[in-house]
Short mmCIF file of C-alpha atoms in Angstrom, two decimals:
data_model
loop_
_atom_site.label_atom_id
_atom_site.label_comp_id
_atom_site.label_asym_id
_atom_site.label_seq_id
_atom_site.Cartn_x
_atom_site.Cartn_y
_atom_site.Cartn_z
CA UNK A 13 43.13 -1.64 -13.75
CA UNK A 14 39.94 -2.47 -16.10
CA UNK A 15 37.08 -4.34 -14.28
CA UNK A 16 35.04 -6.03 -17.43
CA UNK A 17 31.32 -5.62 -16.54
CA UNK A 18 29.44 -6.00 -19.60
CA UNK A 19 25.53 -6.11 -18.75
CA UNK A 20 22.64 -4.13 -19.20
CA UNK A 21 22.28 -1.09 -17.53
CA UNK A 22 18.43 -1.30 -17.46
CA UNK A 23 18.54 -5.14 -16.27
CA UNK A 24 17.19 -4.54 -12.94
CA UNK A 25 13.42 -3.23 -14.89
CA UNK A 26 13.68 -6.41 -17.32
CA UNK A 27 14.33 -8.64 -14.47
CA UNK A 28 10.89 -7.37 -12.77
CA UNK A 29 9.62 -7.51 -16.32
CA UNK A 30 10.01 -11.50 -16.23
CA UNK A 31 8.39 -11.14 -12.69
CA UNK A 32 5.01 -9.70 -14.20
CA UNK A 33 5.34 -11.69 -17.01
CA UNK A 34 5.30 -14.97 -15.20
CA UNK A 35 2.49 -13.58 -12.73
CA UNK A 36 0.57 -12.32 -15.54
CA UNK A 37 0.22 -16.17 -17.03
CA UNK A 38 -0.24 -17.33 -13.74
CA UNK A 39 -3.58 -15.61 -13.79
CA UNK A 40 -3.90 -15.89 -17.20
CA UNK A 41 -4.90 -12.39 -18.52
CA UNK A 42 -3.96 -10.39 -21.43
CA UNK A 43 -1.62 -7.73 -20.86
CA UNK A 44 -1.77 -4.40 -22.79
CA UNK A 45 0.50 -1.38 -22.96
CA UNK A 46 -0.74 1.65 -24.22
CA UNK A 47 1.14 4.57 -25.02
CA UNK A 48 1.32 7.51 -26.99
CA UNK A 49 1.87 11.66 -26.70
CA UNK A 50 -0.14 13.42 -24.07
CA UNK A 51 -3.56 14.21 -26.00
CA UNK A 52 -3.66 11.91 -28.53
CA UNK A 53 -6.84 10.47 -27.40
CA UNK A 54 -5.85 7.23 -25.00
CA UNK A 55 -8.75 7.92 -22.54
CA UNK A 56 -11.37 8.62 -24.61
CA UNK A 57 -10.21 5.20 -26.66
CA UNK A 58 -10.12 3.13 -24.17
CA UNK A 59 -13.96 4.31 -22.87
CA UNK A 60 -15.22 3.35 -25.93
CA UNK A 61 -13.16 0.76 -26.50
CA UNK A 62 -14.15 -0.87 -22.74
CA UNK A 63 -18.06 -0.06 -23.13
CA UNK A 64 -17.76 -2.33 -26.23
CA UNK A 65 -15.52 -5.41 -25.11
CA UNK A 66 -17.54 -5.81 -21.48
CA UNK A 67 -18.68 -7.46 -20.46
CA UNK A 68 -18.18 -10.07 -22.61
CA UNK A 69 -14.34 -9.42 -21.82
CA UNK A 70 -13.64 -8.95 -17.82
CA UNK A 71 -10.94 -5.77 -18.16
CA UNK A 72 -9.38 -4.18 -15.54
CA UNK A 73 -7.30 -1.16 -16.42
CA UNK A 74 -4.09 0.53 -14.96
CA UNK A 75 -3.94 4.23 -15.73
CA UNK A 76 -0.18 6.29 -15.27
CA UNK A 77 0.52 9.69 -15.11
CA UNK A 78 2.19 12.21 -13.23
CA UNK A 79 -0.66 14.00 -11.51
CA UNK A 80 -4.55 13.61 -11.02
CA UNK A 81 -7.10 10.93 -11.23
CA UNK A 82 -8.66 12.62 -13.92
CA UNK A 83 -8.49 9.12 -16.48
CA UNK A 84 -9.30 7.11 -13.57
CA UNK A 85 -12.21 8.85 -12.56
CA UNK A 86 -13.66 8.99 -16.72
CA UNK A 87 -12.68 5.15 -17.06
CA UNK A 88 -14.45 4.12 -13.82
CA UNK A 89 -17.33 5.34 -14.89
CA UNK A 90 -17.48 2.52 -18.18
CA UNK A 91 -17.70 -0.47 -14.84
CA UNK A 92 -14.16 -1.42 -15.37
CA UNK A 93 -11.88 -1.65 -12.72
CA UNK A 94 -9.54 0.57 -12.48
CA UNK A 95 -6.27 1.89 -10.42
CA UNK A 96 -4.24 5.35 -11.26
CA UNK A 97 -0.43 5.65 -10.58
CA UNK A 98 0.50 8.85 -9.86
CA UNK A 99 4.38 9.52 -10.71
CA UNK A 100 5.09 12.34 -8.68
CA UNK A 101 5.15 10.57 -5.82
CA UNK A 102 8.74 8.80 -7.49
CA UNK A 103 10.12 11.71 -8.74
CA UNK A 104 7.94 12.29 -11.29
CA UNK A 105 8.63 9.43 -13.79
CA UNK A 106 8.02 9.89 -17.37
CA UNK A 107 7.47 6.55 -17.66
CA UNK A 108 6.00 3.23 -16.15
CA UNK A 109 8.24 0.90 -14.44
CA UNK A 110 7.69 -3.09 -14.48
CA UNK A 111 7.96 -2.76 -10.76
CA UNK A 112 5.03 0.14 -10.36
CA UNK A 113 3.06 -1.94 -12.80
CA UNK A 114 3.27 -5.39 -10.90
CA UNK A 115 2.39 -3.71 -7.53
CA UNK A 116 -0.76 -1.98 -9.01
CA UNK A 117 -1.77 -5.18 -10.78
CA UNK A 118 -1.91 -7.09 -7.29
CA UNK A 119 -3.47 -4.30 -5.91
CA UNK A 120 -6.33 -4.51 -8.88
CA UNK A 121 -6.87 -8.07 -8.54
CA UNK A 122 -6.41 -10.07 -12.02
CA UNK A 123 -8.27 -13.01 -10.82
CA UNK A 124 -11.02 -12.39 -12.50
CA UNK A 125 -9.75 -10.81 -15.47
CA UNK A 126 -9.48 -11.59 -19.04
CA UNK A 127 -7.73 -7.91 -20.70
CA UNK A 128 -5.74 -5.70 -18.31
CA UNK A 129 -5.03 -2.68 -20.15
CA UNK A 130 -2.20 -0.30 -18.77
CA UNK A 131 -2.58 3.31 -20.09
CA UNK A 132 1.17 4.74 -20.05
CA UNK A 133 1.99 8.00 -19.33
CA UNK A 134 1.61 10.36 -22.35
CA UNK A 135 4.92 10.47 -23.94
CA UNK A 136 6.20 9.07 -27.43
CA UNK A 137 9.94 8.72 -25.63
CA UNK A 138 10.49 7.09 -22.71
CA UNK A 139 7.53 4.73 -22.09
CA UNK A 140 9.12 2.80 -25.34
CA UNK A 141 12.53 2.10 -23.67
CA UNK A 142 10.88 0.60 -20.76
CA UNK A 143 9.22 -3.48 -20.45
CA UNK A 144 6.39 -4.05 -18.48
CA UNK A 145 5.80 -7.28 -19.05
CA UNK A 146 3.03 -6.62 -21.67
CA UNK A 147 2.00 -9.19 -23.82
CA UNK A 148 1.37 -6.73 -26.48
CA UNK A 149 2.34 -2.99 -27.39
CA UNK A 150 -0.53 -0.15 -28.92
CA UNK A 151 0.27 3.23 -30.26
CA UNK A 152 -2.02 5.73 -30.33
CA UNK A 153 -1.01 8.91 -32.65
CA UNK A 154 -4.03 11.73 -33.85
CA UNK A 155 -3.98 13.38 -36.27
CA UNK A 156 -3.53 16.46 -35.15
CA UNK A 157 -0.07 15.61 -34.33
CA UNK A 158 0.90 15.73 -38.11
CA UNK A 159 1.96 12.95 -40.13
CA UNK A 160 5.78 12.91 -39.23
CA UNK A 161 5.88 12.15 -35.63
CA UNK A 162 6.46 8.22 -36.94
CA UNK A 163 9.47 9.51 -38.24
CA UNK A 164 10.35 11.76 -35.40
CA UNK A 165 10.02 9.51 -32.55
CA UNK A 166 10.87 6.19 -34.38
CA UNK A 167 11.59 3.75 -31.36
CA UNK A 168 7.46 4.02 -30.25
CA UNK A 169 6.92 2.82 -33.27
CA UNK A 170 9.51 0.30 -33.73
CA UNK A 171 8.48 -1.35 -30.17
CA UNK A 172 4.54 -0.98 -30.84
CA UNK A 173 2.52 -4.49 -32.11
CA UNK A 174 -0.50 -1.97 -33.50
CA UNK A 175 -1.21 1.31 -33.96
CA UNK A 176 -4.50 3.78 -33.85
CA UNK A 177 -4.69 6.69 -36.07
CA UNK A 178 -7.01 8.56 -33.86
CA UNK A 179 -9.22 11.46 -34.03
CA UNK A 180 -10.22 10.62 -38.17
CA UNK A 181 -13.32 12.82 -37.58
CA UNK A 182 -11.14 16.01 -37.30
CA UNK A 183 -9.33 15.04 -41.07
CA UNK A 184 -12.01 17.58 -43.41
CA UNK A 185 -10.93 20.13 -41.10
CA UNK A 186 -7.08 19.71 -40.84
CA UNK A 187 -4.22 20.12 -43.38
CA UNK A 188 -3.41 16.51 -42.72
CA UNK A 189 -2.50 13.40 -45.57
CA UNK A 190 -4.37 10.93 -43.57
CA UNK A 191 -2.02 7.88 -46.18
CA UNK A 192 1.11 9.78 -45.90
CA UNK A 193 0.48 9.45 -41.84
CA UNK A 194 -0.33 5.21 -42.13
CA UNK A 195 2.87 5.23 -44.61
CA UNK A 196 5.28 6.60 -42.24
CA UNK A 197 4.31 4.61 -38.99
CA UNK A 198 4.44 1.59 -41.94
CA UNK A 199 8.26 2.90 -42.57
CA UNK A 200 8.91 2.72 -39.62
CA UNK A 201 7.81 -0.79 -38.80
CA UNK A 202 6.58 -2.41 -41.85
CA UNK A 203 3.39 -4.86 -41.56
CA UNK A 204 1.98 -3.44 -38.60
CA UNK A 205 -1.72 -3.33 -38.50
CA UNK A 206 -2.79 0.69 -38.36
CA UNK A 207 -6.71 0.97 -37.13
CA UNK A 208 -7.74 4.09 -38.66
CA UNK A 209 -10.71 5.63 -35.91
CA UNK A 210 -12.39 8.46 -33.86
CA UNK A 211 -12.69 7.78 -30.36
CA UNK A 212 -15.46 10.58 -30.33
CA UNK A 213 -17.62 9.23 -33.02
CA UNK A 214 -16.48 5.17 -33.03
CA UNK A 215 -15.87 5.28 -36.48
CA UNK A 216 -13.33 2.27 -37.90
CA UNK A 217 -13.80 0.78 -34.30
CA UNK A 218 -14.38 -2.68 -35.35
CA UNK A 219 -11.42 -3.80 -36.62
CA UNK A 220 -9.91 -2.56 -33.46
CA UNK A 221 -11.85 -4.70 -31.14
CA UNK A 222 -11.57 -7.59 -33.29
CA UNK A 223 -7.54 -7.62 -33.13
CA UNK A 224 -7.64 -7.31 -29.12
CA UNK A 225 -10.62 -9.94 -28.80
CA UNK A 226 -8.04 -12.35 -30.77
CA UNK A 227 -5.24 -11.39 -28.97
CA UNK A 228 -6.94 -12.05 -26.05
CA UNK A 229 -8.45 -15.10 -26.66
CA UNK A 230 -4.87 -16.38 -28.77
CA UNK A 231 -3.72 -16.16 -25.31
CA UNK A 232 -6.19 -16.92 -22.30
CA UNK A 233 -8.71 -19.02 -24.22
CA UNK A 234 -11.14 -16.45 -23.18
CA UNK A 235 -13.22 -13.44 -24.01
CA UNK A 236 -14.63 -14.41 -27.74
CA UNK B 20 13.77 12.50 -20.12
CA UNK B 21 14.60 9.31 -18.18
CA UNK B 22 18.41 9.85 -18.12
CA UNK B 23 18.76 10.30 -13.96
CA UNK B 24 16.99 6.80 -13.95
CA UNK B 25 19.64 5.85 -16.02
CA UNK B 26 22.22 7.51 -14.56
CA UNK B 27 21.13 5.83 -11.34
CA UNK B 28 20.90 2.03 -12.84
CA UNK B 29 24.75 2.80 -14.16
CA UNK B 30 26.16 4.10 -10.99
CA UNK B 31 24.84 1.38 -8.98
CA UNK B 32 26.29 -1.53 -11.40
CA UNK B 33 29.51 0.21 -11.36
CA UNK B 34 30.00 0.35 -7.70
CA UNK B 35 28.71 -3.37 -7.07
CA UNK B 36 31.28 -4.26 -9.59
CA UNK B 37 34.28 -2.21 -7.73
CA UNK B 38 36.49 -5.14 -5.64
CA UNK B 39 36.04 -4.48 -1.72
CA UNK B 40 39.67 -5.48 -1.23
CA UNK B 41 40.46 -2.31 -3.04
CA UNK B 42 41.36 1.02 -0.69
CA UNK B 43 39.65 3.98 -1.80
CA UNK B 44 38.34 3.65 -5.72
CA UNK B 45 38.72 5.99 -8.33
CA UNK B 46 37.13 5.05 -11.12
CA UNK B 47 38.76 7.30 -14.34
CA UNK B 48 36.34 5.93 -17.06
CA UNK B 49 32.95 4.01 -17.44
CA UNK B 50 32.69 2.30 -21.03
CA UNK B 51 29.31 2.13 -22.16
CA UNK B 52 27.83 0.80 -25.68
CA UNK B 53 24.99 3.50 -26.09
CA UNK B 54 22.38 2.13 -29.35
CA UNK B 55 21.40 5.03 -32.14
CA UNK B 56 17.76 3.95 -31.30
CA UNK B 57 18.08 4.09 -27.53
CA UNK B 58 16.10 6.94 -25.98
CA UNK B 59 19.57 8.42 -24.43
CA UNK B 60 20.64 12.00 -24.54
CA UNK B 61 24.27 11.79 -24.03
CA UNK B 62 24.61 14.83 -22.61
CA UNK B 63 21.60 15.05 -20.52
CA UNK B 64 23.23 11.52 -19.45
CA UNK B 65 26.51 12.61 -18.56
CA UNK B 66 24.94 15.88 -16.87
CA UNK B 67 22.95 13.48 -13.88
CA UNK B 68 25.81 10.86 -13.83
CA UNK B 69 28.01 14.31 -12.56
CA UNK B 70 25.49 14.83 -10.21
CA UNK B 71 25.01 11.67 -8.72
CA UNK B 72 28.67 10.39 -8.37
CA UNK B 73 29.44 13.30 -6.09
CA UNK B 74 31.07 12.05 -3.36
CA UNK B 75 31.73 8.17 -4.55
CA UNK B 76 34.36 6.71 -6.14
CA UNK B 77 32.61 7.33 -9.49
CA UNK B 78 33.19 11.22 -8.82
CA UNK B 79 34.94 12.75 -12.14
CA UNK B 80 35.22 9.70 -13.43
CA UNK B 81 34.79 10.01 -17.94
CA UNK B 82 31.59 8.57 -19.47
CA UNK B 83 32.98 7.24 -22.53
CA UNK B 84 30.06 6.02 -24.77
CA UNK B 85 30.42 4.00 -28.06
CA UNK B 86 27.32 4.72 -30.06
CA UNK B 87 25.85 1.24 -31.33
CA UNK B 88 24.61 1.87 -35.17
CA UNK B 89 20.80 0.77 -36.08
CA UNK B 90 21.34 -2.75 -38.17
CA UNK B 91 18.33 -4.62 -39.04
CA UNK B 92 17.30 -8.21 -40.84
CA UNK B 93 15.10 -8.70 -43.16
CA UNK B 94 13.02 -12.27 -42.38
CA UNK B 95 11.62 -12.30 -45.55
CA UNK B 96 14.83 -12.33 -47.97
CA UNK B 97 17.51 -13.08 -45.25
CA UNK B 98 19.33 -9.47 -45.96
CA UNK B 99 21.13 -7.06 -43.12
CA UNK B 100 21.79 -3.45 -43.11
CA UNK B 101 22.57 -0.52 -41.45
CA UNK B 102 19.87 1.53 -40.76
CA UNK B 103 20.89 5.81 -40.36
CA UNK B 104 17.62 7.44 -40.41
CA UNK B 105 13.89 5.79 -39.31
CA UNK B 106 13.06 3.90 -42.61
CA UNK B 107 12.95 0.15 -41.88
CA UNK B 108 11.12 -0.95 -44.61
CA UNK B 109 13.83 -3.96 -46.21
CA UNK B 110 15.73 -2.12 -49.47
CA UNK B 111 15.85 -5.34 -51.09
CA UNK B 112 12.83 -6.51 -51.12
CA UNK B 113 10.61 -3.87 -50.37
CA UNK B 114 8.61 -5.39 -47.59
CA UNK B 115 9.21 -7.81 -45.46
CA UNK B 116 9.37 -8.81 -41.75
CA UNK B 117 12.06 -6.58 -40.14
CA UNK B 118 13.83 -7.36 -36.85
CA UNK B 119 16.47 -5.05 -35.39
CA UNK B 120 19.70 -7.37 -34.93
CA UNK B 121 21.37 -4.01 -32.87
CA UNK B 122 20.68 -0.50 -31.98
CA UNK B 123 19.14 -0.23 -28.99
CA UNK B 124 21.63 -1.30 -26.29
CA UNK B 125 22.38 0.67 -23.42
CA UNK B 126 25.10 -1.54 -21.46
CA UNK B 127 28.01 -0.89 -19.41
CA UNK B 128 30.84 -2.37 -20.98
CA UNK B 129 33.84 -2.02 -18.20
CA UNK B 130 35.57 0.32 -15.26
CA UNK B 131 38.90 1.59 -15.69
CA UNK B 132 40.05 2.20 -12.09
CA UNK B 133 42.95 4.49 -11.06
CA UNK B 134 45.75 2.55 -10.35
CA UNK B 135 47.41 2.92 -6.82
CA UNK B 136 50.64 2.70 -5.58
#
């Protein structure tokens, strides 16, 4: 006897997706996901980036991993608001869930926000496979990684609105085609914008902020 | 890495969709459609899906996955094609606005139940 089924076996995540999109309009605020490998600099980007945008731009941030408050405790310091998941307490996710994202999102408060930024847990698999309801999608790879990890790990790129070449500094001291690293994220998803930057000395930062100020304001009418 | 969570999603689908008028369910295969670009590990799938169906009518019950090739469209000059390795730059035109048409599904297609006498 066949049963016919046919649905998606990760529908019950895109269903709460929906949920945080619709809440996230409700109180109109820009939603972005950030994700990359452990290391490759998230943090440290998004301290800069935050003691730049505010507080012109209200951002609240939600910061994943598996253990610590360690991110928490450096992004707090910048005046944002800020909330850590810790995984470990679900079984050690590799990943954010729509549903883990929504509950810390209530718990932040996004009435008064403009940008809520949710730092993924470092990993250039899983976080890719799973919706949170972001408006938007940033990929942050250094360059100590090498250039090929585009092509190794091509769905993160696929998924990803932007990327950040990160840690540009380090390049006279590294073995590292700084082009050949733009060309293959570019392979892998032609036309994206690549921001080419050190978190550590804010080089190439501007163009950066200017794409999320836009994005932000495209959507909420705010923050420019 | 997320393959239990998977695992987990797919059992639970499978045994909402089992009839309750039937007497003890054995389910002898789960159809899936399984995209090239999913993050899926097969094996690593089929290792928690052992695991977890211990005990249920899903126990020994044959994961049978049909791997969805990576095809992609071109926006710009209106082409399709089958993408095999992580290029997705459009061979026709060299540039252009891609959009993946299939390749990342992961979707259970059907139950094949043991049929009782």
């Amino acid at each position: 006897m066949e049963i016919k089924i046919q649905k998606k076996v990760l529908e019950v995540n895109e269903t709460e997706a929906e949920k945080n999109r619709k809440f996230f309009r409700q109180k109109n605020v820009f939603v972005l996901n950030m994700m990359s490998s452990p290391g490759s600099g998230k943090t440290e980007t998004l301290c800069k980036t935050l003691a730049r945008l505010m507080p012109g731009v209200r951002v609240g941030v939600i910061v994943g991993d598996i253990c610590t408050t360690n991110d928490a405790d450096r992004l707090i310091k910048t005046g944002a608001r800020v909330t850590q998941i810790n995984t470990d307490q679900f079984g050690g996710d590799c990943h954010l869930s729509a549903s883990l994202v929504l509950d810390s999102a209530k718990k932040l408060g996004c009435d008064d926000l403009d940008l809520l930024i949710v730092e993924n847990i470092g990993n250039l698999v899983c976080p890719a496979e799973f919706d949170i309801g972001e408006d938007a999608r940033a990929v942050v790879l250094s360059v100590t990684e090498g250039e090929d990890k585009p092509l190794k790990y091509p769905l993160m790129f696929r998924v990803a609105d932007v990327a950040i070449l990160n840690k540009i500094d380090l390049l006279p001291y590294l073995d590292v085609d700084r082009d050949l690293a733009v060309g293959n994220m570019q392979k892998v998803h032609p036309r994206m914008p690549v921001f080419e930057m050190s978190a550590k000395t804010e080089e190439g930062y501007e163009p950066w902020l200017d794409w999320l100020k836009l994005k932000v304001f495209e959507k909420t009418g705010k923050g420019l | 890495m997320h393959e239990m969570g998977i695992a987990e999603q797919l059992v639970k689908i499978a045994l909402d969709a089992i009839p309750k008028d039937i007497q003890n369910p054995r389910v002898e295969t789960v159809h899936l459609k399984i995209g090239k670009l999913a993050s899926v590990v097969e094996h690593s799938l089929t290792f928690c899906f052992e695991i977890i169906t211990k005990d249920t009518p899903l126990e020994k019950a044959r994961l049978d996955i049909e791997s969805v090739p990576v095809r992609v469209h071109c926006k710009s000059c209106d082409q399709s094609w089958e993408v095999t390795g992580p290029v997705f730059q459009c061979p026709f035109c060299e540039d252009g606005d891609v959009e993946m048409i299939s390749g990342r599904e992961i979707e259970i297609i059907s139950l094949e139940l043991e049929e009782t006498s």
